[in-house]
mmCIF file of N, CA and C in Angstrom:
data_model
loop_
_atom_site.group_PDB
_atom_site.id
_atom_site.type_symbol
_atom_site.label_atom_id
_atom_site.label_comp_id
_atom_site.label_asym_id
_atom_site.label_seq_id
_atom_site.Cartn_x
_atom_site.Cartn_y
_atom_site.Cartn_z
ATOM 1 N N UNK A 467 -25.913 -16.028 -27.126
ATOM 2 C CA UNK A 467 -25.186 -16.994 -26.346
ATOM 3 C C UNK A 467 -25.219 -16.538 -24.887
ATOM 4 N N UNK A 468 -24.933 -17.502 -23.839
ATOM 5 C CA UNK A 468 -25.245 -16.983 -22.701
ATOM 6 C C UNK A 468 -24.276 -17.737 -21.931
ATOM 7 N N UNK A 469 -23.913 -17.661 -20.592
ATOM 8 C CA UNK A 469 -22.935 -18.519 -20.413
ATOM 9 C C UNK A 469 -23.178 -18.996 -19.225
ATOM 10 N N UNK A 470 -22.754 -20.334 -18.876
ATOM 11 C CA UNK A 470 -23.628 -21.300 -17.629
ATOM 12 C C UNK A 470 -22.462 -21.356 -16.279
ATOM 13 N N UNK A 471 -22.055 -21.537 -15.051
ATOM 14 C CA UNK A 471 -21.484 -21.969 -14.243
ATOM 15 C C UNK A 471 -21.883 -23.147 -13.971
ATOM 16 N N UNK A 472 -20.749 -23.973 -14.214
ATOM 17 C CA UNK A 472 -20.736 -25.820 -14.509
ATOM 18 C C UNK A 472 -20.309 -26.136 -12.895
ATOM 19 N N UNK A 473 -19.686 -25.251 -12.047
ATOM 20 C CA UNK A 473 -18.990 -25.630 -10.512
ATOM 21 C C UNK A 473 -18.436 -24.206 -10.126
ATOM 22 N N UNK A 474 -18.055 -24.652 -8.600
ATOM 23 C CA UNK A 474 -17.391 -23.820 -7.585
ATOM 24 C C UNK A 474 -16.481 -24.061 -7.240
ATOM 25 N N UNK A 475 -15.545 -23.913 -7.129
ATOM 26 C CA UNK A 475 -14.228 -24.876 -5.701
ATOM 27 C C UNK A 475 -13.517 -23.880 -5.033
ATOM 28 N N UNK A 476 -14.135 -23.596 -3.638
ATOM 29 C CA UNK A 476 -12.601 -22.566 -3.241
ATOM 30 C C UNK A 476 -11.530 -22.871 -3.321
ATOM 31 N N UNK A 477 -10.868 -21.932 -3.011
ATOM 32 C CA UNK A 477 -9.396 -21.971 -2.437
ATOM 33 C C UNK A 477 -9.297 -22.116 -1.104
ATOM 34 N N UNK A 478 -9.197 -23.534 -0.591
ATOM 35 C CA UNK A 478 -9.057 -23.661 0.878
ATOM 36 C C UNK A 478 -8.705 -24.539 1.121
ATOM 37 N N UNK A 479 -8.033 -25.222 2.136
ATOM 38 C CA UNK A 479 -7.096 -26.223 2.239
ATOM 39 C C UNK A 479 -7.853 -27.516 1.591
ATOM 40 N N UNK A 480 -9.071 -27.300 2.019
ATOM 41 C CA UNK A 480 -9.909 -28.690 1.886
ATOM 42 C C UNK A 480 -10.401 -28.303 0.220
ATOM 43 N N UNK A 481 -10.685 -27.210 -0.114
ATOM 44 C CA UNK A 481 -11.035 -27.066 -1.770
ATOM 45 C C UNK A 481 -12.030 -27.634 -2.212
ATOM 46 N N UNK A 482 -12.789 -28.444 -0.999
ATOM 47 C CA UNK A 482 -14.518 -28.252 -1.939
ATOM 48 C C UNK A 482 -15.459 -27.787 -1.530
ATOM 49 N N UNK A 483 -16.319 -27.776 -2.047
ATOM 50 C CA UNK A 483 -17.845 -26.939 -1.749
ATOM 51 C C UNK A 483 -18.201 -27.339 -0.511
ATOM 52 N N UNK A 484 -18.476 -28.595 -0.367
ATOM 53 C CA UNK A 484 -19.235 -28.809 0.903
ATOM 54 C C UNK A 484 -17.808 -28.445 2.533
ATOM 55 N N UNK A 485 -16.889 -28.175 2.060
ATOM 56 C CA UNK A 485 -16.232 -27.731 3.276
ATOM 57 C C UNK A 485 -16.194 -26.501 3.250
ATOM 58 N N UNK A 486 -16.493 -25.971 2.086
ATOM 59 C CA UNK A 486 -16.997 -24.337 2.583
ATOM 60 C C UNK A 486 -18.304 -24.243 3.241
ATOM 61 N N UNK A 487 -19.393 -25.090 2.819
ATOM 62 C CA UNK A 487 -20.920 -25.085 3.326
ATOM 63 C C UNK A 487 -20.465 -25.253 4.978
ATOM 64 N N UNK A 488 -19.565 -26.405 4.981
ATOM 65 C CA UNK A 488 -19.702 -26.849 6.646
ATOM 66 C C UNK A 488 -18.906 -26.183 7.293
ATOM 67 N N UNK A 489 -18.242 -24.969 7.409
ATOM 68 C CA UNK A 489 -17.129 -24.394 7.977
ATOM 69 C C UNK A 489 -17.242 -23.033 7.163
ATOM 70 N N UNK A 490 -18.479 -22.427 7.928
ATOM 71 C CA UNK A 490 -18.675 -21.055 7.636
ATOM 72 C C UNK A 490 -17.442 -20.451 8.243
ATOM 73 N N UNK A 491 -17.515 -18.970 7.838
ATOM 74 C CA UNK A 491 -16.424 -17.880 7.879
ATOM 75 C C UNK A 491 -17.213 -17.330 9.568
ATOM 76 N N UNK A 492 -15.981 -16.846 9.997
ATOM 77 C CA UNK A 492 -16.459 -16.460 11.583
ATOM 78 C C UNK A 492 -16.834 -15.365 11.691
ATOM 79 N N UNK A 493 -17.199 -13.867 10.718
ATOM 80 C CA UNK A 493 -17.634 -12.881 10.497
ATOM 81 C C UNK A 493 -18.167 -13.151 8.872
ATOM 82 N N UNK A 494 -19.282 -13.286 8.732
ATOM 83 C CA UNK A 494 -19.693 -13.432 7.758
ATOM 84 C C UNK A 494 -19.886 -12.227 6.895
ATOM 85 N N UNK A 495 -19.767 -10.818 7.713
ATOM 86 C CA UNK A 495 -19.924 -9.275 7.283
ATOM 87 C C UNK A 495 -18.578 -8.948 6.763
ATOM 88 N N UNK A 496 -17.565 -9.599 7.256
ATOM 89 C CA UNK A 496 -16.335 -8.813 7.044
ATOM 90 C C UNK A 496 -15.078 -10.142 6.686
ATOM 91 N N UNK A 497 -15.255 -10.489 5.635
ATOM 92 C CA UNK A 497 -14.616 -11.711 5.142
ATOM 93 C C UNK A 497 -14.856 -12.045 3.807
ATOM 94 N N UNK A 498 -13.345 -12.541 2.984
ATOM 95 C CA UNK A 498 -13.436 -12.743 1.842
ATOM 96 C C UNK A 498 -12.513 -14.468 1.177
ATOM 97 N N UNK A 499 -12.385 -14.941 0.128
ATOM 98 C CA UNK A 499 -12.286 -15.378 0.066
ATOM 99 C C UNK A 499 -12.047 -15.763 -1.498
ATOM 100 N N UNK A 500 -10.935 -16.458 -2.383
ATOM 101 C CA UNK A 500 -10.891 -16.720 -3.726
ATOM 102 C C UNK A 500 -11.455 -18.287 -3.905
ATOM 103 N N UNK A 501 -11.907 -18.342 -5.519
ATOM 104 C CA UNK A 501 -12.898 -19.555 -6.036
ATOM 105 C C UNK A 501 -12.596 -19.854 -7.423
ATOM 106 N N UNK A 502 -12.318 -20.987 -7.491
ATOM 107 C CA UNK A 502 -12.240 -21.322 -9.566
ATOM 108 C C UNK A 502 -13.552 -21.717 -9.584
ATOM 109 N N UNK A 503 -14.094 -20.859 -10.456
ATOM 110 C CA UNK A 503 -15.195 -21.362 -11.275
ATOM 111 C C UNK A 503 -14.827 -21.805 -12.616
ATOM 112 N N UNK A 504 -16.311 -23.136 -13.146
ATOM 113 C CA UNK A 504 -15.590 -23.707 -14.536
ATOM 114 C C UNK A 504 -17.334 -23.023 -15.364
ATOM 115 N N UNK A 505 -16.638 -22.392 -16.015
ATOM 116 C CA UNK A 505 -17.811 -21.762 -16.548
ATOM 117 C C UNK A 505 -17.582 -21.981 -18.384
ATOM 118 N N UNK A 506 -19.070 -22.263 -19.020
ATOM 119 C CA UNK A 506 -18.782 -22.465 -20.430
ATOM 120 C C UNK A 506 -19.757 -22.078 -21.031
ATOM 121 N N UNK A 507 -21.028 -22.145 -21.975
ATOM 122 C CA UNK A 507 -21.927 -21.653 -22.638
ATOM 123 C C UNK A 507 -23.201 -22.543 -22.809
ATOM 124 N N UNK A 508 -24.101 -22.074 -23.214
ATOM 125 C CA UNK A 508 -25.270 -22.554 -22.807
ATOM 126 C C UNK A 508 -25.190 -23.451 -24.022
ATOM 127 N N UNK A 509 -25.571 -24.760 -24.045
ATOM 128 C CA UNK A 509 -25.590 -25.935 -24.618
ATOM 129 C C UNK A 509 -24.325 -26.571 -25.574
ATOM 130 N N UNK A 510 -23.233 -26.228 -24.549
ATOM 131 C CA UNK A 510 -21.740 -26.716 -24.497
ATOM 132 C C UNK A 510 -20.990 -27.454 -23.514
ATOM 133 N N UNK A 511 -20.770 -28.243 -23.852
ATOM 134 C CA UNK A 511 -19.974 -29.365 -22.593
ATOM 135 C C UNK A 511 -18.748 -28.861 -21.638
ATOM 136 N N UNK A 512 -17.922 -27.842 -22.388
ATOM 137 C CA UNK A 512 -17.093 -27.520 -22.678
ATOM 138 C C UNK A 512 -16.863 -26.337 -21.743
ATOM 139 N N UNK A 513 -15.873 -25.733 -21.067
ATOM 140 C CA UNK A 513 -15.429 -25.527 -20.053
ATOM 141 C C UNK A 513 -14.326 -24.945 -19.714
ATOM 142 N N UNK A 514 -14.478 -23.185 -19.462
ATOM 143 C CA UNK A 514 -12.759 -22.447 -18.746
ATOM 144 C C UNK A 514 -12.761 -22.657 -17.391
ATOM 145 N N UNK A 515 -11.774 -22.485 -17.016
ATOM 146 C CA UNK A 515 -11.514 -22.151 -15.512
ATOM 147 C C UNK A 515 -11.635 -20.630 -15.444
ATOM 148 N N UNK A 516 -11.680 -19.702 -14.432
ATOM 149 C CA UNK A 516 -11.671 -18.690 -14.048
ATOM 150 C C UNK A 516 -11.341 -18.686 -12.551
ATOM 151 N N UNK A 517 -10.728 -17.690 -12.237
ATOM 152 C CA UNK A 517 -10.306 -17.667 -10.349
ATOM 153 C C UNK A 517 -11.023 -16.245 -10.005
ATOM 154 N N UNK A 518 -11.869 -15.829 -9.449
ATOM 155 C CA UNK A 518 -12.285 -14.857 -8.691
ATOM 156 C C UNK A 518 -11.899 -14.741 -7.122
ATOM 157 N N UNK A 519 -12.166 -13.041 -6.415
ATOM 158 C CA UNK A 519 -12.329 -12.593 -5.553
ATOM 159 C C UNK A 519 -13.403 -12.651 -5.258
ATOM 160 N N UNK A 520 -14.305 -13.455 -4.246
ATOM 161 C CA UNK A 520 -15.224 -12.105 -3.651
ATOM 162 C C UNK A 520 -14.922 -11.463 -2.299
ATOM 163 N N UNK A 521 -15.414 -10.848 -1.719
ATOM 164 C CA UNK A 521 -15.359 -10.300 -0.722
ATOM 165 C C UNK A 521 -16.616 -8.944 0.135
ATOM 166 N N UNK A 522 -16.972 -9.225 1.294
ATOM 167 C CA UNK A 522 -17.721 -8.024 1.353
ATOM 168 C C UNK A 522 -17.445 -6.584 1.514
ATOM 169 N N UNK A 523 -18.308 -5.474 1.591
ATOM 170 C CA UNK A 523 -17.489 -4.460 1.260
ATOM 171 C C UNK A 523 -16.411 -4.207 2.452
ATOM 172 N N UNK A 524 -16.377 -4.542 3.387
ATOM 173 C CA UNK A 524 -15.750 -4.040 4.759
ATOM 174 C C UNK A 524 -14.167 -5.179 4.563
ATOM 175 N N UNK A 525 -14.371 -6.165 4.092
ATOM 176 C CA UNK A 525 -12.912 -7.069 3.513
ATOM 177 C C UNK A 525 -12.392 -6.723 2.257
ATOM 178 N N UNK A 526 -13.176 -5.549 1.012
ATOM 179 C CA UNK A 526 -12.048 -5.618 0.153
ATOM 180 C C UNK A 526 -10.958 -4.859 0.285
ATOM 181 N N UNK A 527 -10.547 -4.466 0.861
ATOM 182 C CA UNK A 527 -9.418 -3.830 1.155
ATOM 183 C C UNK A 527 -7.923 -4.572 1.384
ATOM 184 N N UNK A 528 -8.826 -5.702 2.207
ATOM 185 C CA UNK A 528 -7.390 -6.559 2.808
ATOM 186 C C UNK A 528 -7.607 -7.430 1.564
ATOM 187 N N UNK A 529 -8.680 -7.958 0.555
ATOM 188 C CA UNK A 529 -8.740 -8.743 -0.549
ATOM 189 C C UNK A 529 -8.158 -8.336 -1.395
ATOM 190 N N UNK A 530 -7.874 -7.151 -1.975
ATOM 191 C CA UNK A 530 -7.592 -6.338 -3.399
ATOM 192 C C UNK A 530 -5.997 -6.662 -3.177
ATOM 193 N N UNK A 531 -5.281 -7.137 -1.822
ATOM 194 C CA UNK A 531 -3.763 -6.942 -1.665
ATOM 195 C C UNK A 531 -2.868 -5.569 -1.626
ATOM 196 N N UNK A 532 -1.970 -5.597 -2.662
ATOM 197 C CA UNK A 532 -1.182 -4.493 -2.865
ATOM 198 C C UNK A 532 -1.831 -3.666 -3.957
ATOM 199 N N UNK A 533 -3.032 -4.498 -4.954
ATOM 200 C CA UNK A 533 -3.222 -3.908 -6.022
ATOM 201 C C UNK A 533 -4.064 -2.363 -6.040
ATOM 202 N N UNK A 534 -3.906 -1.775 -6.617
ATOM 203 C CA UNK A 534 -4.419 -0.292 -6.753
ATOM 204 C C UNK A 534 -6.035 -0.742 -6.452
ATOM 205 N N UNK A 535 -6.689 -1.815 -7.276
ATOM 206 C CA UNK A 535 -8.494 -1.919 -6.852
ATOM 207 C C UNK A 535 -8.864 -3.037 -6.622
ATOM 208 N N UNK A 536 -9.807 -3.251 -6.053
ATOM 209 C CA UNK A 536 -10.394 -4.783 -5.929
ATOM 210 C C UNK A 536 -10.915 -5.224 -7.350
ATOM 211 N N UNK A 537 -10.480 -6.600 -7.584
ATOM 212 C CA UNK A 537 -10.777 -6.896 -9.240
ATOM 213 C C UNK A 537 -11.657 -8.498 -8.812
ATOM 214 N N UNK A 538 -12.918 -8.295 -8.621
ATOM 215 C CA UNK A 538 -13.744 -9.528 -7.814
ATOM 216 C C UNK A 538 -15.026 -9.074 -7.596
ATOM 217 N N UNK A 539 -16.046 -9.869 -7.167
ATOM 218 C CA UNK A 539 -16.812 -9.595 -7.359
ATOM 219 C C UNK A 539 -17.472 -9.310 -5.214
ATOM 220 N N UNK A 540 -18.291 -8.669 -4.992
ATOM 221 C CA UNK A 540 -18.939 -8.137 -3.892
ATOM 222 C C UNK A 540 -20.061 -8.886 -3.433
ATOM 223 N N UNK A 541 -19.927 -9.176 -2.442
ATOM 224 C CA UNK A 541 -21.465 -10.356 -1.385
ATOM 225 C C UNK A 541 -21.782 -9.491 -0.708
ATOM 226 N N UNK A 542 -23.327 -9.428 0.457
ATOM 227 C CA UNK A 542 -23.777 -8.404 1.073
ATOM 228 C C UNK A 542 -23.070 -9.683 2.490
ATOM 229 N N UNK A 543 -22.911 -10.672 2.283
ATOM 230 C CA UNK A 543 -22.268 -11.775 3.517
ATOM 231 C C UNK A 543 -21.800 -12.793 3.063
ATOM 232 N N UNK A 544 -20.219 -13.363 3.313
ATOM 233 C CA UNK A 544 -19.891 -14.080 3.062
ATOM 234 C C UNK A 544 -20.214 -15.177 3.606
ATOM 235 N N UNK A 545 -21.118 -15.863 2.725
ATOM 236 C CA UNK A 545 -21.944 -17.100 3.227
ATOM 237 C C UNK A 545 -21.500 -18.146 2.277
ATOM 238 N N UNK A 546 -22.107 -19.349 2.338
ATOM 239 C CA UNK A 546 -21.931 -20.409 1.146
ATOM 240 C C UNK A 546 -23.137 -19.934 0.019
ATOM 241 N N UNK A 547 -24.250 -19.586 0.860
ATOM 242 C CA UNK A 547 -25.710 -19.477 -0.216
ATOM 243 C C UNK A 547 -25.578 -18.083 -0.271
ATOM 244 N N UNK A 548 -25.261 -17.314 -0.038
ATOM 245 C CA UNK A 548 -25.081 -15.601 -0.910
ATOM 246 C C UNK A 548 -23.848 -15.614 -2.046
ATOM 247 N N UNK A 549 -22.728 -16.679 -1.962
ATOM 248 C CA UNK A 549 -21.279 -16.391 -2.659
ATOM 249 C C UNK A 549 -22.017 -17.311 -3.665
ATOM 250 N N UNK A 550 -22.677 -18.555 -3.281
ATOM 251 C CA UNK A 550 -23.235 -18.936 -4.396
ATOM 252 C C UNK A 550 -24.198 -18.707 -5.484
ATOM 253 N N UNK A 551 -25.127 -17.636 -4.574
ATOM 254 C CA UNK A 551 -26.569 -17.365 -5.310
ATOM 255 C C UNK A 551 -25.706 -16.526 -6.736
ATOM 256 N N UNK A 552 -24.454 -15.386 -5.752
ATOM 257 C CA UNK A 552 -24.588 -13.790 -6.469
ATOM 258 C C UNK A 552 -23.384 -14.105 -7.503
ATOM 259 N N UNK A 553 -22.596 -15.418 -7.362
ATOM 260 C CA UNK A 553 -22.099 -15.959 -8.633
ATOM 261 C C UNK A 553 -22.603 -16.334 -9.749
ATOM 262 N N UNK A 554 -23.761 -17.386 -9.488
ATOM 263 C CA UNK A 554 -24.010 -17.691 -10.400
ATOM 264 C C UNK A 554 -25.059 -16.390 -11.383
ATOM 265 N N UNK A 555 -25.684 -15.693 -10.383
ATOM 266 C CA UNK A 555 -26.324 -14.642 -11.059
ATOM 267 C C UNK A 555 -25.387 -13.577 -12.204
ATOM 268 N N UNK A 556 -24.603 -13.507 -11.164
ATOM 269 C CA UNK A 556 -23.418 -12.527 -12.107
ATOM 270 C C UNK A 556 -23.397 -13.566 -13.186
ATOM 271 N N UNK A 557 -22.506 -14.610 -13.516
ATOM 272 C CA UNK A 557 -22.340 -15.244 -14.674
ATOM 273 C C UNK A 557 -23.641 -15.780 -15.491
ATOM 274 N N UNK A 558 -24.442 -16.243 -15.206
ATOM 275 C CA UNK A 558 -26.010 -16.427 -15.722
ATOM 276 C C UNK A 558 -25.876 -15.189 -16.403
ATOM 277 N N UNK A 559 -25.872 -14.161 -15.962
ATOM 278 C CA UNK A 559 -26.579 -12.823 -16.336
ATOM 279 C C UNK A 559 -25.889 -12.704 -17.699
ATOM 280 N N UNK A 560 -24.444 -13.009 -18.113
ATOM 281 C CA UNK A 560 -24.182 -13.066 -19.036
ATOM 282 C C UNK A 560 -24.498 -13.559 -20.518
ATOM 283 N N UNK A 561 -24.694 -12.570 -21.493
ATOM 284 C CA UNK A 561 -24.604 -12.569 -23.041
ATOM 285 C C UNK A 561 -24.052 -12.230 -23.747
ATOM 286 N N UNK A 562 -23.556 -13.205 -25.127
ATOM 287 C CA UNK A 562 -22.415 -12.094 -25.905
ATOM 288 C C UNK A 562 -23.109 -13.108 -27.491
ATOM 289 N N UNK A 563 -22.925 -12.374 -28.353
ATOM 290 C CA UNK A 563 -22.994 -13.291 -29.583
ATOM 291 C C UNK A 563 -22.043 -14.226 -29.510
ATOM 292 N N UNK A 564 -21.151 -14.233 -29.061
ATOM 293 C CA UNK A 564 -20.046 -15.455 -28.742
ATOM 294 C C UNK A 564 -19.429 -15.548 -27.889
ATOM 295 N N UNK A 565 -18.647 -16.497 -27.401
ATOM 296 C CA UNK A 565 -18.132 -16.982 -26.507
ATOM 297 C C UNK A 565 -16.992 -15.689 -26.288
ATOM 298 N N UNK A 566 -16.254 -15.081 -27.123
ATOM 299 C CA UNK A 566 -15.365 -13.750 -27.055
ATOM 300 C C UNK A 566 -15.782 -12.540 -26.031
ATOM 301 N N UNK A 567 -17.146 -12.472 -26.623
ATOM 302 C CA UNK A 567 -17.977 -11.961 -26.082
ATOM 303 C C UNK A 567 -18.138 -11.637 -24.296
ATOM 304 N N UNK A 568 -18.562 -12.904 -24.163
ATOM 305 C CA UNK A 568 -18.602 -13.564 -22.968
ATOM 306 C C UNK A 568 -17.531 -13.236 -21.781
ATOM 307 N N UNK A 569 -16.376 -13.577 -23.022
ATOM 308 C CA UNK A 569 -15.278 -13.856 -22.001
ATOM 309 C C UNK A 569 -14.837 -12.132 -21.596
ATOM 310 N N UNK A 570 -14.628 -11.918 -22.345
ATOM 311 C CA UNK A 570 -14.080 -10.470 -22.365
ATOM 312 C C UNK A 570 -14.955 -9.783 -20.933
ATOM 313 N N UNK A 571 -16.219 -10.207 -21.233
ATOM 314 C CA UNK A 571 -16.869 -9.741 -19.667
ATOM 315 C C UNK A 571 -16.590 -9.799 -18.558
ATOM 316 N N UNK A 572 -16.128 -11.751 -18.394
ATOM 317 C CA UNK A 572 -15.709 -11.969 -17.438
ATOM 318 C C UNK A 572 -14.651 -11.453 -16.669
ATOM 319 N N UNK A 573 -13.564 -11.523 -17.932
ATOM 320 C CA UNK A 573 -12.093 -10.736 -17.331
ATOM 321 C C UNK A 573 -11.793 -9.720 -16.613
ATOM 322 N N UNK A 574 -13.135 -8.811 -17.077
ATOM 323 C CA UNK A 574 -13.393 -7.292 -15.984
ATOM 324 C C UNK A 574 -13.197 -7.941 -14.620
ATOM 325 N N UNK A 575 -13.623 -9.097 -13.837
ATOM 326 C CA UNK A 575 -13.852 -9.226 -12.458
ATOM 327 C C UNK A 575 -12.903 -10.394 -12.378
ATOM 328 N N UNK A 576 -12.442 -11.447 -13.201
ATOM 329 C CA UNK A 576 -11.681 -13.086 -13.044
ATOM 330 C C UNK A 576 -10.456 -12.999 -13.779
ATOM 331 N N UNK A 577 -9.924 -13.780 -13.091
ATOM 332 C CA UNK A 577 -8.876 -14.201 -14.150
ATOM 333 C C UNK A 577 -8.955 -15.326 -15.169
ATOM 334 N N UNK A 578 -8.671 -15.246 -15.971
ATOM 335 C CA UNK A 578 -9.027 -16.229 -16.703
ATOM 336 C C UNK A 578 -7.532 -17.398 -17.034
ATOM 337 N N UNK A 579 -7.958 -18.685 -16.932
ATOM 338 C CA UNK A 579 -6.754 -19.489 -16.865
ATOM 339 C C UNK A 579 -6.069 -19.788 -18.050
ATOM 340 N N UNK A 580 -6.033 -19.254 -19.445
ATOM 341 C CA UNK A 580 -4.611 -18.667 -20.054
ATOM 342 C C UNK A 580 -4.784 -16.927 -19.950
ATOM 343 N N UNK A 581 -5.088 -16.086 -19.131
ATOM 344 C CA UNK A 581 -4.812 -14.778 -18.612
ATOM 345 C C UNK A 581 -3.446 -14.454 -19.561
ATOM 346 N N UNK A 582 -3.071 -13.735 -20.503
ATOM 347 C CA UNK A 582 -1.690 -13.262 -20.441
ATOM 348 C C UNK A 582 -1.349 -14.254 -21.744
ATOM 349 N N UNK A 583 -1.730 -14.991 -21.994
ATOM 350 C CA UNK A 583 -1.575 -16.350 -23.686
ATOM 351 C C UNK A 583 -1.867 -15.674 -24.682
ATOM 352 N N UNK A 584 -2.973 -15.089 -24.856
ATOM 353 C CA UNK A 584 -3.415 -14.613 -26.270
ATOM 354 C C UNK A 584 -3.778 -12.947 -25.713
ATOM 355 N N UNK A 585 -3.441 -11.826 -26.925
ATOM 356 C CA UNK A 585 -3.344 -10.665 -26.744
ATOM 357 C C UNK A 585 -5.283 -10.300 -26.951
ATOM 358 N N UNK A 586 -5.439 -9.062 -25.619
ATOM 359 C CA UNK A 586 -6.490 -8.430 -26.230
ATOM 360 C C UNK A 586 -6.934 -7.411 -27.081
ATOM 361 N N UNK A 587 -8.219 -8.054 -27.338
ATOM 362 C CA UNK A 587 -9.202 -7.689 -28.333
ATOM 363 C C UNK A 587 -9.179 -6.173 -28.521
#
């Protein structure tokens, strides 16, 4: 099983793709930014949410917050076509015999939207 990214949407006032494309970040080296991705499995309609970090290395610091580590994933520039390429690669890249599988991967870097509902594996 493998698992597909179905969309993007930041977190930004405007919250879609193409207003992230048109309203780049003003340091593209040192800037971060959170995203729901709807990600589901390869020849499934069907569909989680997930919320990620990314950030480059010089922004995770102020990204990670109060928390002890950055839990997100890393761009070499926060661009629209690098946050997009190195997402979907990260999640593409994914395999699990099942969807459990899968997910459990993801959680290392996303949150997943029932996070905290069902106990882990």
């Amino acid at each position: 099983m493998k698992a597909i990214l179905h969309s993007i949407e930041p977190h930004t006032t405007r919250g879609d793709w193409q207003s992230f494309v048109d309203n780049p970040s003003v340091d593209p080296w040192d800037a971060h930014g959170s995203f729901t991705l709807r990600i589901g499995s390869e020849g499934s309609l069907g569909a989680d949410l997930f919320d990620v970090n990314v950030s480059t290395s010089a922004a995770a610091g102020r990204a990670r917050g109060k928390a002890r580590y950055f839990r997100g994933i890393l761009v070499e520039q926060f661009t629209a076509e690098v946050v997009e390429r190195t997402l979907r690669e990260y999640v593409e890249g994914l395999k699990g015999n099942d969807w459990q599988q899968i997910l459990d991967q993801l959680r290392k870097v996303m949150h997943w939207e029932y996070e905290g509902m069902y106990p882990p594996h």
